[in-house]
Amino acid sequence: MTENASTAPVSPDETEGVRLAVYRGFAGTGRAPSVPELSALTALAPDRVRQELRTLHARHDLVLDPQDEDRVVMAHPFASVPLGFSVMGTRTLWWGGCAWDSFALPHLLKDEPDVLVATRCPACDTPHAWVVGREAPPKGDQVAHFLTPMSRAWDDVVHTCGNQRLFCSTDCVDTWLHRTGNERGYVMDLPTLWRFASDWYTGRLDAGYVRRHPAAAASYFAEVGLHGSFWGLPD
């Protein structure tokens, strides 16, 4: 008697195969592979692919659309929906999921020595663009504002990422906060953002990648110069 693919126990090897196919698909094409594409890439039945996608979503390895669970919305640092940033490589255009993820892409994509990150200030709509590479942070007086504390980041991760934005200055941050009624989150300059992004996703395109546990994440935050309860760290 054969086992139905939708009820068969999850195989770690199959789960990892689907994870890698999603991430490498995003890396190579700038978009999320569909269920039929993932089925062809992994030699798994479509229903089995769907089961593995749900497992990866539950593990926070990717984010599925709640209205269409066949659709991958995010596989950090990649996104399939516009959240304020575009990232242009030599031949590929990606949606940047947020300021953090956009600055992370050249560190993860070893075939891209640098990328062009473009956005607009949420407060005044001024366009901004930086060539972001692996050697040093880009120059600029702009600042990043993160709205949601890390302890609540996965309450609504798309909202969290959509509100990790780059502003002209702290004055523009204050203008936007007043207009939207939000409370100030965490503000950092471009060098801090670049350091923050530089090593966070290392290994995510490789087999056997394991997400950092909370203590390791907190240690990383402190090492790159972050502080305060926003990051689960001392002030």
Coordinates of C-alpha atoms in Angstrom, one line a residue:
M1 CA 0.0 0.0 0.0
T2 CA 1.5 3.3 -1.1
E3 CA 1.5 6.3 1.2
N4 CA -0.3 9.4 0.2
A5 CA 2.2 12.3 -0.4
S6 CA 0.1 14.7 1.6
T7 CA 0.2 12.6 4.7
A8 CA 3.7 11.0 4.4
P9 CA 6.1 12.0 7.2
V10 CA 8.3 14.9 6.3
S11 CA 11.8 13.9 5.1
P12 CA 14.6 16.2 6.2
D13 CA 16.4 15.6 2.8
E14 CA 13.3 16.4 0.8
T15 CA 12.6 19.5 2.9
E16 CA 16.1 20.7 2.4
G17 CA 15.9 20.0 -1.3
V18 CA 12.8 22.2 -1.6
R19 CA 14.4 24.9 0.5
L20 CA 17.5 24.9 -1.8
A21 CA 15.4 24.9 -4.9
V22 CA 13.4 28.0 -3.7
Y23 CA 16.5 29.9 -2.6
R24 CA 18.6 29.1 -5.7
G25 CA 15.7 29.8 -7.9
F26 CA 15.3 33.3 -6.4
A27 CA 19.1 33.9 -6.6
G28 CA 19.2 32.9 -10.3
T29 CA 16.1 34.5 -11.7
G30 CA 14.9 37.1 -9.2
R31 CA 11.6 35.3 -8.7
A32 CA 10.1 32.5 -6.6
P33 CA 9.8 29.1 -8.4
S34 CA 6.3 27.8 -8.7
V35 CA 5.1 24.5 -7.3
P36 CA 5.3 22.8 -10.8
E37 CA 8.8 24.2 -11.2
L38 CA 9.8 23.0 -7.7
S39 CA 8.3 19.6 -8.5
A40 CA 10.5 19.3 -11.6
L41 CA 13.6 20.5 -9.8
T42 CA 13.2 18.1 -6.9
A43 CA 11.5 15.1 -8.5
L44 CA 8.8 15.4 -5.8
A45 CA 5.1 15.2 -6.5
P46 CA 3.4 18.6 -6.4
D47 CA 1.4 17.7 -3.2
R48 CA 4.7 16.7 -1.6
V49 CA 6.3 20.0 -2.6
R50 CA 3.3 21.8 -1.0
Q51 CA 3.8 19.8 2.2
E52 CA 7.5 20.7 2.3
L53 CA 6.7 24.4 1.7
R54 CA 4.4 24.4 4.7
T55 CA 7.1 22.8 6.8
L56 CA 9.6 25.5 5.7
H57 CA 7.0 28.2 6.4
A58 CA 6.4 26.9 9.9
R59 CA 10.2 26.9 10.5
H60 CA 10.5 30.5 9.3
D61 CA 12.7 29.4 6.4
L62 CA 10.3 31.1 4.0
V63 CA 7.0 32.9 4.0
L64 CA 3.9 31.7 2.1
D65 CA 1.0 33.9 0.9
P66 CA -1.8 33.2 3.4
Q67 CA -4.3 33.6 0.5
D68 CA -2.4 31.2 -1.8
E69 CA -0.1 28.8 0.0
D70 CA 1.4 27.7 -3.4
R71 CA 3.1 31.1 -3.6
V72 CA 6.3 32.0 -1.8
V73 CA 6.2 35.6 -0.8
M74 CA 9.6 35.8 0.9
A75 CA 12.7 33.6 1.3
H76 CA 14.9 36.1 3.1
P77 CA 16.7 38.0 1.7
F78 CA 14.6 37.5 -1.4
A79 CA 11.1 38.7 -2.0
S80 CA 8.5 38.1 -4.7
V81 CA 6.5 41.3 -3.8
P82 CA 7.7 44.9 -3.9
L83 CA 8.4 46.2 -0.3
G84 CA 10.1 49.4 -1.2
F85 CA 13.4 48.3 -2.8
S86 CA 14.8 47.1 -6.1
V87 CA 18.2 45.5 -6.4
M88 CA 19.9 45.3 -9.8
G89 CA 22.8 42.9 -10.4
T90 CA 24.7 42.3 -13.6
R91 CA 21.8 40.5 -15.3
T92 CA 19.2 40.0 -12.7
L93 CA 16.7 42.3 -10.9
W94 CA 15.4 41.3 -7.5
W95 CA 12.8 42.9 -5.2
G96 CA 14.7 43.8 -2.0
G97 CA 12.6 42.7 0.9
C98 CA 13.8 45.5 3.2
A99 CA 16.8 47.8 3.8
W100 CA 18.5 44.9 5.7
D101 CA 17.9 42.3 2.9
S102 CA 18.7 44.7 0.0
F103 CA 22.1 45.4 1.5
A104 CA 22.7 41.7 2.2
L105 CA 22.3 40.5 -1.4
P106 CA 25.8 41.2 -2.6
H107 CA 27.2 39.4 0.4
L108 CA 25.2 36.3 -0.4
L109 CA 25.4 36.4 -4.2
K110 CA 29.1 35.7 -4.8
D111 CA 28.8 36.2 -8.5
E112 CA 27.7 39.8 -7.9
P113 CA 30.6 41.9 -6.6
D114 CA 28.1 44.7 -6.1
V115 CA 24.5 45.6 -6.8
L116 CA 22.5 48.8 -7.3
V117 CA 20.0 49.3 -4.5
A118 CA 17.2 51.8 -5.2
T119 CA 14.4 53.1 -3.1
R120 CA 12.4 56.3 -2.2
C121 CA 12.3 58.0 1.2
P122 CA 8.9 57.1 2.7
A123 CA 8.6 60.6 4.2
C124 CA 9.3 62.9 1.2
D125 CA 9.6 60.5 -1.8
T126 CA 13.1 61.5 -2.6
P127 CA 14.8 58.8 -4.7
H128 CA 18.0 57.2 -3.4
A129 CA 20.4 54.7 -4.9
W130 CA 23.6 53.2 -3.8
V131 CA 26.1 50.8 -5.3
V132 CA 26.4 48.2 -2.5
G133 CA 29.4 45.8 -2.5
R134 CA 31.3 43.5 -0.2
E135 CA 34.4 45.7 0.5
A136 CA 33.0 48.7 2.3
P137 CA 29.7 50.4 3.0
P138 CA 28.3 52.9 0.5
K139 CA 28.7 56.6 1.2
G140 CA 25.7 58.6 2.3
D141 CA 24.0 60.5 5.2
Q142 CA 20.8 58.5 4.9
V143 CA 19.5 56.4 7.8
A144 CA 17.6 53.2 8.1
H145 CA 14.6 53.0 10.4
F146 CA 13.3 49.6 11.7
L147 CA 9.8 49.8 13.1
T148 CA 9.1 46.4 14.7
P149 CA 11.3 45.0 17.5
M150 CA 12.9 41.7 16.8
S151 CA 10.9 39.9 19.5
R152 CA 7.7 40.6 17.4
A153 CA 9.3 40.4 13.9
W154 CA 7.4 37.2 13.0
D155 CA 4.0 38.3 14.2
D156 CA 3.5 39.7 10.7
V157 CA 6.9 39.3 8.9
V158 CA 5.8 41.0 5.7
H159 CA 4.7 44.1 7.6
T160 CA 8.0 43.9 9.6
C161 CA 10.1 43.8 6.4
G162 CA 7.9 46.4 4.7
N163 CA 8.8 48.9 7.5
Q164 CA 12.6 48.4 7.5
R165 CA 13.1 51.5 5.3
L166 CA 15.8 54.0 4.3
F167 CA 15.1 57.7 4.9
C168 CA 16.9 60.9 3.9
S169 CA 17.6 61.8 7.5
T170 CA 16.3 61.5 11.1
D171 CA 14.1 64.5 10.3
C172 CA 12.4 62.5 7.6
V173 CA 12.0 59.6 10.0
D174 CA 10.3 62.0 12.5
T175 CA 8.0 63.4 9.8
W176 CA 7.0 59.9 8.7
L177 CA 6.4 58.8 12.3
H178 CA 4.2 61.8 13.0
R179 CA 2.2 61.3 9.8
T180 CA 1.6 57.6 10.4
G181 CA 1.1 57.7 14.1
N182 CA 3.9 55.1 14.7
E183 CA 6.3 55.2 17.6
R184 CA 10.0 55.4 16.8
G185 CA 11.7 52.0 16.4
Y186 CA 15.5 51.8 15.8
V187 CA 17.6 54.1 13.6
M188 CA 21.0 53.2 12.2
D189 CA 23.4 54.8 9.7
L190 CA 24.5 53.2 6.5
P191 CA 27.8 51.8 7.8
T192 CA 25.9 50.0 10.6
L193 CA 23.3 48.7 8.2
W194 CA 26.0 47.4 5.9
R195 CA 27.8 45.6 8.7
F196 CA 24.4 44.3 10.0
A197 CA 23.6 42.8 6.5
S198 CA 27.1 41.6 5.7
D199 CA 27.1 38.2 7.4
W200 CA 23.6 37.5 8.5
Y201 CA 22.6 35.3 5.6
T202 CA 26.0 33.6 5.0
G203 CA 25.4 30.0 3.9
R204 CA 21.8 30.3 3.1
L205 CA 22.3 29.1 -0.5
D206 CA 24.3 26.0 0.8
A207 CA 23.0 22.6 1.7
G208 CA 22.6 22.1 5.4
Y209 CA 22.1 25.7 6.4
V210 CA 20.6 26.2 9.9
R211 CA 19.1 29.4 11.1
R212 CA 20.8 31.1 14.1
H213 CA 19.2 30.3 17.5
P214 CA 18.2 33.4 19.6
A215 CA 21.4 33.5 21.6
A216 CA 23.6 33.4 18.5
A217 CA 21.4 36.0 16.8
A218 CA 21.7 38.3 19.9
S219 CA 25.5 37.9 19.8
Y220 CA 25.6 38.8 16.1
F221 CA 23.5 41.9 16.7
A222 CA 25.9 43.1 19.4
E223 CA 29.0 42.3 17.3
V224 CA 27.8 44.6 14.5
G225 CA 27.1 47.5 16.8
L226 CA 23.4 47.2 17.7
H227 CA 22.2 47.7 21.2
G228 CA 19.0 48.1 23.3
S229 CA 15.9 46.1 24.1
F230 CA 14.7 46.5 20.4
W231 CA 17.3 43.8 19.6
G232 CA 17.0 41.9 22.9
L233 CA 20.2 43.5 24.1
P234 CA 21.3 45.8 27.0
D235 CA 21.0 49.5 26.4

